[in-house]
XYZ file of C-alpha atoms in Angstrom:
465
model
C 162.397 14.084 31.547
C 162.555 15.813 28.202
C 164.595 14.976 25.100
C 167.251 17.748 25.419
C 170.984 17.001 25.424
C 172.009 15.120 28.640
C 174.699 17.742 29.347
C 172.022 20.523 29.522
C 169.569 18.572 31.820
C 168.723 19.958 35.227
C 168.903 16.550 36.953
C 167.373 17.642 40.339
C 164.434 19.100 38.511
C 163.976 15.907 36.436
C 164.234 13.864 39.560
C 161.340 15.752 41.110
C 159.350 15.175 37.955
C 160.069 11.474 38.170
C 159.132 11.304 41.815
C 155.857 13.178 41.211
C 154.957 10.994 38.215
C 155.543 7.818 40.228
C 153.685 9.087 43.304
C 150.664 10.686 41.647
C 150.666 9.955 37.920
C 148.504 7.563 36.014
C 149.755 4.120 35.017
C 150.825 5.318 31.606
C 152.645 8.338 33.060
C 154.474 6.196 35.517
C 155.595 3.740 32.752
C 156.668 6.758 30.640
C 158.683 8.176 33.532
C 160.479 4.800 34.096
C 161.102 4.429 30.373
C 162.680 7.854 30.231
C 164.831 7.116 33.301
C 166.120 3.879 31.812
C 166.958 5.837 28.605
C 169.046 8.383 30.578
C 170.537 6.057 33.087
C 173.845 6.080 31.261
C 174.137 9.818 31.669
C 172.430 10.849 34.907
C 174.603 11.436 38.005
C 174.895 8.386 40.173
C 173.533 10.207 43.117
C 170.389 11.014 41.282
C 169.923 7.380 40.068
C 170.493 6.210 43.685
C 167.475 8.218 44.843
C 165.223 6.605 42.215
C 165.907 3.086 43.428
C 163.508 3.126 46.462
C 160.675 4.114 44.122
C 161.471 1.344 41.587
C 161.790 -1.261 44.329
C 158.384 -0.241 45.703
C 156.762 -0.795 42.310
C 158.601 -4.103 41.809
C 157.552 -5.343 45.204
C 153.919 -4.474 44.837
C 151.907 -7.754 45.492
C 155.203 -9.370 44.989
C 154.430 -13.043 45.408
C 152.050 -13.150 42.403
C 151.593 -11.437 39.116
C 149.092 -8.606 39.424
C 147.590 -8.036 36.022
C 146.941 -4.335 36.918
C 150.562 -3.828 37.799
C 152.175 -6.300 35.319
C 153.494 -3.561 33.009
C 154.587 -1.362 35.813
C 156.605 -4.195 37.383
C 158.216 -5.029 34.153
C 159.152 -1.368 33.485
C 160.621 -1.201 37.015
C 162.678 -4.328 36.512
C 163.990 -3.024 33.228
C 164.857 0.332 34.749
C 166.639 -1.344 37.660
C 168.665 -3.557 35.242
C 169.722 -0.339 33.380
C 170.753 1.461 36.565
C 172.554 -1.609 37.870
C 174.768 -1.637 34.713
C 175.964 1.814 35.627
C 178.165 1.026 38.689
C 178.900 -1.508 41.406
C 177.788 0.963 44.161
C 174.272 1.159 42.678
C 174.022 -2.577 42.421
C 175.136 -2.913 46.082
C 172.405 -0.471 47.070
C 169.793 -2.539 45.294
C 171.166 -5.698 47.042
C 170.934 -4.009 50.451
C 167.307 -3.134 49.639
C 166.388 -6.791 48.793
C 166.283 -6.611 44.925
C 167.348 -10.291 44.589
C 164.564 -11.502 46.757
C 161.936 -9.413 45.003
C 163.049 -10.745 41.674
C 163.075 -14.305 42.923
C 159.540 -13.931 44.192
C 158.308 -12.913 40.771
C 160.251 -15.531 38.697
C 158.043 -18.608 39.353
C 154.931 -16.772 38.148
C 156.387 -15.028 35.119
C 156.929 -15.984 31.508
C 157.537 -14.493 28.109
C 159.002 -10.914 27.967
C 158.323 -10.307 31.699
C 160.370 -13.407 32.535
C 163.199 -12.211 30.230
C 163.406 -8.789 31.813
C 163.351 -10.252 35.286
C 166.110 -12.700 34.501
C 168.323 -10.113 32.890
C 167.934 -7.801 35.850
C 168.624 -10.752 38.298
C 171.756 -11.606 36.276
C 173.195 -8.070 36.649
C 172.289 -7.933 40.282
C 173.911 -11.237 41.284
C 176.836 -10.533 38.923
C 178.038 -7.478 40.783
C 176.688 -7.934 44.368
C 177.873 -10.573 46.707
C 174.947 -9.945 49.103
C 172.510 -10.720 46.242
C 174.428 -13.887 45.235
C 174.153 -15.024 48.896
C 170.433 -14.382 48.873
C 169.824 -16.366 45.666
C 172.057 -19.209 46.893
C 170.366 -19.536 50.246
C 166.791 -18.474 49.831
C 165.589 -21.222 47.447
C 166.887 -19.321 44.445
C 168.781 -22.193 42.899
C 165.551 -24.290 42.948
C 163.792 -21.522 41.104
C 166.498 -21.179 38.489
C 166.658 -24.934 37.992
C 162.838 -25.209 37.667
C 162.807 -22.419 35.063
C 165.564 -24.070 33.145
C 163.679 -27.368 33.156
C 160.692 -25.671 31.344
C 162.321 -22.845 29.353
C 162.591 -23.186 25.596
C 163.490 -19.590 24.784
C 167.171 -19.648 23.987
C 167.734 -16.107 25.063
C 166.188 -16.575 28.448
C 167.869 -19.941 28.865
C 171.208 -18.221 28.323
C 170.617 -15.786 31.103
C 169.503 -18.567 33.445
C 172.587 -20.582 32.698
C 174.772 -17.527 33.280
C 173.185 -17.036 36.686
C 173.717 -20.670 37.462
C 177.388 -20.518 36.512
C 177.851 -17.619 38.888
C 176.237 -19.370 41.701
C 178.021 -22.698 41.065
C 181.371 -21.178 42.232
C 179.944 -21.407 45.800
C 180.554 -24.645 47.624
C 177.106 -24.799 49.183
C 175.509 -24.232 45.806
C 177.500 -27.075 44.251
C 176.151 -29.434 46.895
C 172.604 -28.296 46.190
C 173.083 -28.692 42.391
C 174.027 -32.322 42.988
C 170.962 -32.763 45.239
C 168.661 -31.272 42.654
C 170.176 -33.510 40.010
C 171.028 -30.331 38.023
C 174.705 -30.873 37.190
C 173.942 -31.214 33.544
C 172.904 -27.579 33.390
C 176.384 -26.544 34.622
C 177.902 -28.648 31.716
C 175.526 -26.983 29.332
C 176.672 -23.559 30.610
C 180.212 -24.247 29.496
C 179.047 -23.912 25.962
C 176.512 -21.236 26.230
C 176.569 -17.457 26.930
C 179.348 -14.968 27.270
C 182.954 -16.135 27.458
C 183.170 -14.981 31.008
C 180.162 -17.023 32.041
C 181.435 -20.127 30.175
C 184.779 -19.753 31.917
C 182.967 -19.675 35.260
C 180.951 -22.746 34.385
C 184.210 -24.473 33.319
C 185.818 -23.550 36.592
C 182.839 -25.004 38.511
C 183.162 -28.290 36.464
C 186.760 -28.493 37.679
C 185.507 -28.007 41.306
C 182.900 -30.765 40.826
C 185.675 -33.016 39.357
C 187.858 -32.846 42.429
C 186.089 -35.855 43.917
C 185.989 -39.215 42.282
C 182.178 -39.234 42.086
C 182.185 -35.725 40.623
C 184.752 -36.669 37.924
C 182.635 -39.551 36.872
C 179.496 -37.506 36.796
C 180.804 -34.655 34.693
C 182.393 -37.100 32.216
C 179.237 -39.041 31.894
C 177.378 -35.865 31.186
C 179.625 -34.991 28.291
C 181.817 -32.238 29.838
C 184.921 -33.120 27.865
C 183.966 -31.720 24.479
C 182.731 -28.278 25.640
C 185.675 -27.848 27.876
C 188.022 -28.689 25.042
C 186.156 -26.279 22.705
C 186.534 -23.537 25.430
C 190.213 -24.466 25.751
C 190.561 -23.902 22.010
C 188.596 -20.696 21.601
C 189.106 -18.796 24.820
C 191.589 -16.096 25.632
C 194.720 -16.922 27.667
C 193.025 -16.819 31.092
C 190.177 -18.970 29.823
C 192.680 -21.505 28.319
C 194.282 -21.694 31.827
C 190.957 -22.413 33.440
C 189.926 -24.950 30.745
C 193.269 -26.673 30.841
C 193.176 -26.913 34.586
C 189.675 -28.303 34.502
C 190.567 -30.904 31.877
C 193.611 -31.827 34.063
C 191.183 -32.546 36.955
C 188.865 -34.565 34.720
C 191.717 -36.572 33.330
C 192.182 -38.095 36.694
C 189.237 -40.243 35.771
C 191.278 -42.902 34.122
C 188.420 -44.075 31.802
C 188.446 -40.735 29.923
C 192.164 -40.220 29.477
C 192.121 -41.356 25.906
C 188.881 -39.489 25.120
C 190.468 -36.158 26.320
C 193.340 -36.605 23.882
C 191.038 -37.634 21.068
C 189.101 -34.401 21.587
C 192.265 -32.487 20.738
C 193.633 -31.485 24.184
C 197.302 -32.474 23.585
C 198.094 -29.714 21.033
C 196.390 -27.221 23.265
C 198.462 -28.203 26.305
C 201.496 -27.973 24.062
C 200.648 -24.254 23.404
C 200.468 -23.697 27.177
C 203.836 -25.362 27.640
C 205.326 -23.121 24.956
C 203.690 -19.921 26.360
C 205.226 -17.470 28.691
C 203.009 -17.996 31.692
C 204.487 -20.225 34.409
C 200.992 -21.277 35.525
C 200.269 -22.489 32.059
C 203.468 -24.549 31.900
C 202.604 -26.046 35.325
C 199.146 -27.045 34.168
C 200.427 -28.572 30.953
C 203.221 -30.562 32.652
C 200.810 -31.972 35.154
C 198.272 -32.854 32.482
C 200.839 -34.477 30.296
C 202.031 -36.692 33.048
C 198.462 -37.982 33.588
C 197.458 -38.245 29.901
C 200.646 -40.201 29.194
C 199.342 -43.157 31.115
C 197.763 -44.137 27.779
C 200.490 -45.264 25.314
C 198.785 -43.688 22.289
C 198.640 -40.339 24.284
C 202.191 -40.778 25.361
C 203.430 -41.115 21.716
C 201.497 -37.962 20.738
C 202.720 -36.083 23.759
C 206.390 -36.939 23.140
C 206.039 -35.865 19.554
C 205.043 -32.451 20.664
C 207.863 -32.395 23.181
C 210.370 -33.171 20.511
C 209.127 -30.273 18.360
C 209.219 -27.818 21.315
C 212.736 -28.847 22.256
C 213.783 -28.258 18.641
C 211.993 -24.979 18.007
C 210.945 -23.394 21.262
C 212.718 -20.786 23.379
C 214.831 -21.761 26.357
C 211.954 -21.654 28.835
C 209.797 -23.874 26.618
C 212.669 -26.214 26.004
C 213.319 -26.550 29.731
C 209.570 -27.205 30.431
C 209.484 -29.844 27.639
C 212.621 -31.539 28.978
C 211.059 -31.541 32.554
C 208.104 -33.403 31.152
C 210.394 -35.991 29.529
C 212.099 -36.253 33.011
C 208.799 -36.896 34.667
C 207.763 -39.418 31.960
C 211.022 -41.220 32.457
C 209.962 -42.140 36.077
C 206.923 -44.126 34.767
C 207.614 -47.702 33.568
C 204.864 -47.536 30.963
C 206.326 -44.381 29.344
C 210.000 -45.391 29.271
C 209.799 -47.371 25.996
C 207.833 -44.578 24.386
C 210.472 -41.964 25.346
C 213.322 -44.179 24.316
C 211.806 -45.088 20.866
C 210.608 -41.607 20.122
C 213.784 -40.190 18.720
C 213.960 -37.744 21.649
C 217.295 -38.850 22.957
C 219.422 -37.266 20.170
C 217.508 -34.066 20.627
C 218.131 -34.113 24.342
C 221.852 -34.833 23.742
C 222.068 -31.704 21.585
C 220.407 -29.636 24.307
C 222.750 -31.080 26.923
C 225.634 -29.521 25.073
C 224.074 -26.227 24.047
C 221.088 -25.422 26.176
C 220.709 -23.014 29.172
C 221.492 -24.284 32.743
C 217.694 -24.905 33.239
C 217.489 -26.918 30.087
C 220.663 -28.862 30.887
C 219.507 -29.619 34.436
C 216.203 -31.124 33.113
C 217.843 -32.994 30.332
C 220.472 -34.488 32.651
C 217.791 -35.310 35.160
C 215.824 -37.203 32.478
C 218.969 -39.022 31.432
C 219.827 -39.992 34.968
C 216.371 -41.389 35.500
C 216.556 -43.266 32.258
C 219.997 -44.680 33.109
C 218.310 -47.047 35.731
C 217.101 -49.274 32.817
C 219.721 -51.318 30.981
C 218.039 -50.918 27.561
C 218.114 -47.185 28.117
C 221.737 -47.315 29.043
C 222.558 -48.891 25.820
C 220.595 -46.190 23.908
C 222.230 -43.453 25.904
C 225.708 -44.848 25.336
C 225.020 -45.202 21.582
C 223.964 -41.524 21.578
C 227.295 -40.405 23.134
C 225.943 -39.415 26.483
C 228.632 -41.056 28.596
C 231.538 -38.670 27.684
C 229.292 -35.686 28.185
C 228.343 -36.863 31.659
C 232.020 -37.469 32.495
C 232.736 -33.871 31.568
C 229.824 -32.628 33.616
C 231.233 -34.151 36.785
C 233.423 -31.077 36.893
C 230.690 -28.563 36.058
C 230.134 -25.526 38.247
C 226.439 -26.206 38.443
C 225.784 -28.624 41.361
C 222.537 -30.011 39.979
C 224.299 -30.960 36.732
C 227.129 -32.560 38.567
C 224.752 -34.628 40.667
C 222.607 -35.807 37.733
C 225.638 -36.762 35.743
C 227.196 -38.595 38.726
C 223.850 -40.512 39.385
C 223.753 -41.758 35.786
C 227.412 -42.707 35.735
C 227.000 -44.738 38.978
C 224.390 -46.783 37.068
C 226.851 -47.197 34.137
C 229.654 -48.047 36.522
C 227.545 -50.828 38.166
C 226.647 -52.338 34.723
C 229.273 -54.982 33.736
C 228.882 -53.895 30.150
C 230.146 -50.368 30.917
C 232.163 -50.888 34.114
C 235.612 -50.860 32.619
C 234.968 -47.948 30.277
C 233.996 -45.576 33.127
C 236.208 -47.011 35.980
C 238.748 -44.204 35.588
C 236.201 -41.772 37.181
C 236.253 -43.675 40.499
C 238.257 -41.061 42.276
C 236.401 -37.965 40.996
C 234.902 -36.373 44.096
C 231.402 -35.709 42.686
C 231.253 -39.365 41.528
C 232.451 -40.866 44.799
C 230.058 -38.629 46.754
C 227.029 -39.719 44.709
C 228.130 -43.381 44.895
C 228.116 -43.183 48.650
C 224.759 -41.319 48.848
C 223.108 -43.837 46.680
C 224.611 -46.745 48.695
C 223.311 -45.258 51.911
C 219.861 -44.674 50.341
C 219.689 -48.325 49.244
C 220.726 -49.518 52.646
C 218.008 -47.334 54.272
C 215.412 -48.677 51.841
C 216.408 -52.243 52.501
C 215.995 -51.729 56.298
C 212.691 -49.811 56.060
C 209.401 -51.847 56.487
C 207.475 -52.313 53.378
C 204.505 -49.902 53.272
C 201.847 -49.272 50.789
C 202.773 -46.304 48.615
C 200.317 -43.513 48.212
C 200.751 -41.615 44.918
C 199.074 -38.273 44.792
C 197.786 -36.865 41.459
C 198.809 -33.321 40.579
C 197.086 -30.748 42.879
C 195.016 -28.703 40.490
C 192.940 -25.845 41.914
C 190.132 -27.075 44.002
C 187.608 -25.562 46.404
C 189.197 -22.136 46.760
C 185.964 -20.222 46.207
C 183.394 -20.371 48.897
């Protein structure tokens, strides 16, 4: 191929020149032809590039299970050219995969080093990155062991980065994760969270979350130091990456020994950002994480502080989400004193009078839950909640009526407040709730005592195979 402008090139003629050079040319002419092809791979028509692939594969596969010194530079030029072509389109990568490119590259990796190793690894990364067939080959043909062996001896930071990116791709497959554990290579996945492109780091982070679904996996990733790189990714990534990192931290936080460590690493403000954001998935992830992290009292204090800020300054959706977390925390005995003493009750009272229906529903739900504790009833009464609940007994919104009625039943049954609320005994919504709660208590008293199973939030698990 000559140096003229790509738009003026007769590509069919240049293809014939390339084929002749590869078939009959000297070693230097063959290398020159491949170098020129690599240079013009961004401009040549895809159908022309596709017809060069068999020639390049033949050179790459020559004496493929060992490094042939006579063909070393030819194989390196071929691998580089294939990498350039693979970057052009998914269709070309798929053709390479169908012709066994991944296996040829794997066969050469154990015997290569230096620049040749770098070219091979970069080519393999592109091939497995855009071809499912090639990923399957590397995952099932001993490729993982080859990658891990190279990582164990590789000191070149550039090559190591590409190896880790390949590993992060493979680790999304269930069978590969099992093999990673068998090879004692999980620390490389943790390393990959902090190395390489953002997309690769996100994949590694997602894989960490998948490992962390099991108790043994959670313990392993925590002991290997996964918390800090995941939090850093949570902090620096784009929105999608933040969702993945937040989800993974949520999985890890189920390992009770690291709940405080996750908060100390700076996760709570990051979850607050998700709770304030406009993505419902982010809100769900943040709510679930807060409910787990709040098991630790110091975490609960920090979390409630952020919730108070959001309920003061956020939009209606953020306020509703924050109030929903308060509602959740109010169901946990260890969190009730924190919620009560945080100063959140006056903020909730204000929202109950001026918020949207979703906000009011969640606030009233939190108050109804808190009303089961006598100290909380005193705090709620002092904050002026009782008259508001009495008014809500007539609200058009059924959920608000029910929450208000449930709380007022608890006040009615408290001798301290019985007389002050007894005038509502004939209000239909109150009587209905009183009867429902009485039936529920009777049913619970008759039911046999069974061990309660409490499920942790269901973060994303093995959805990628």
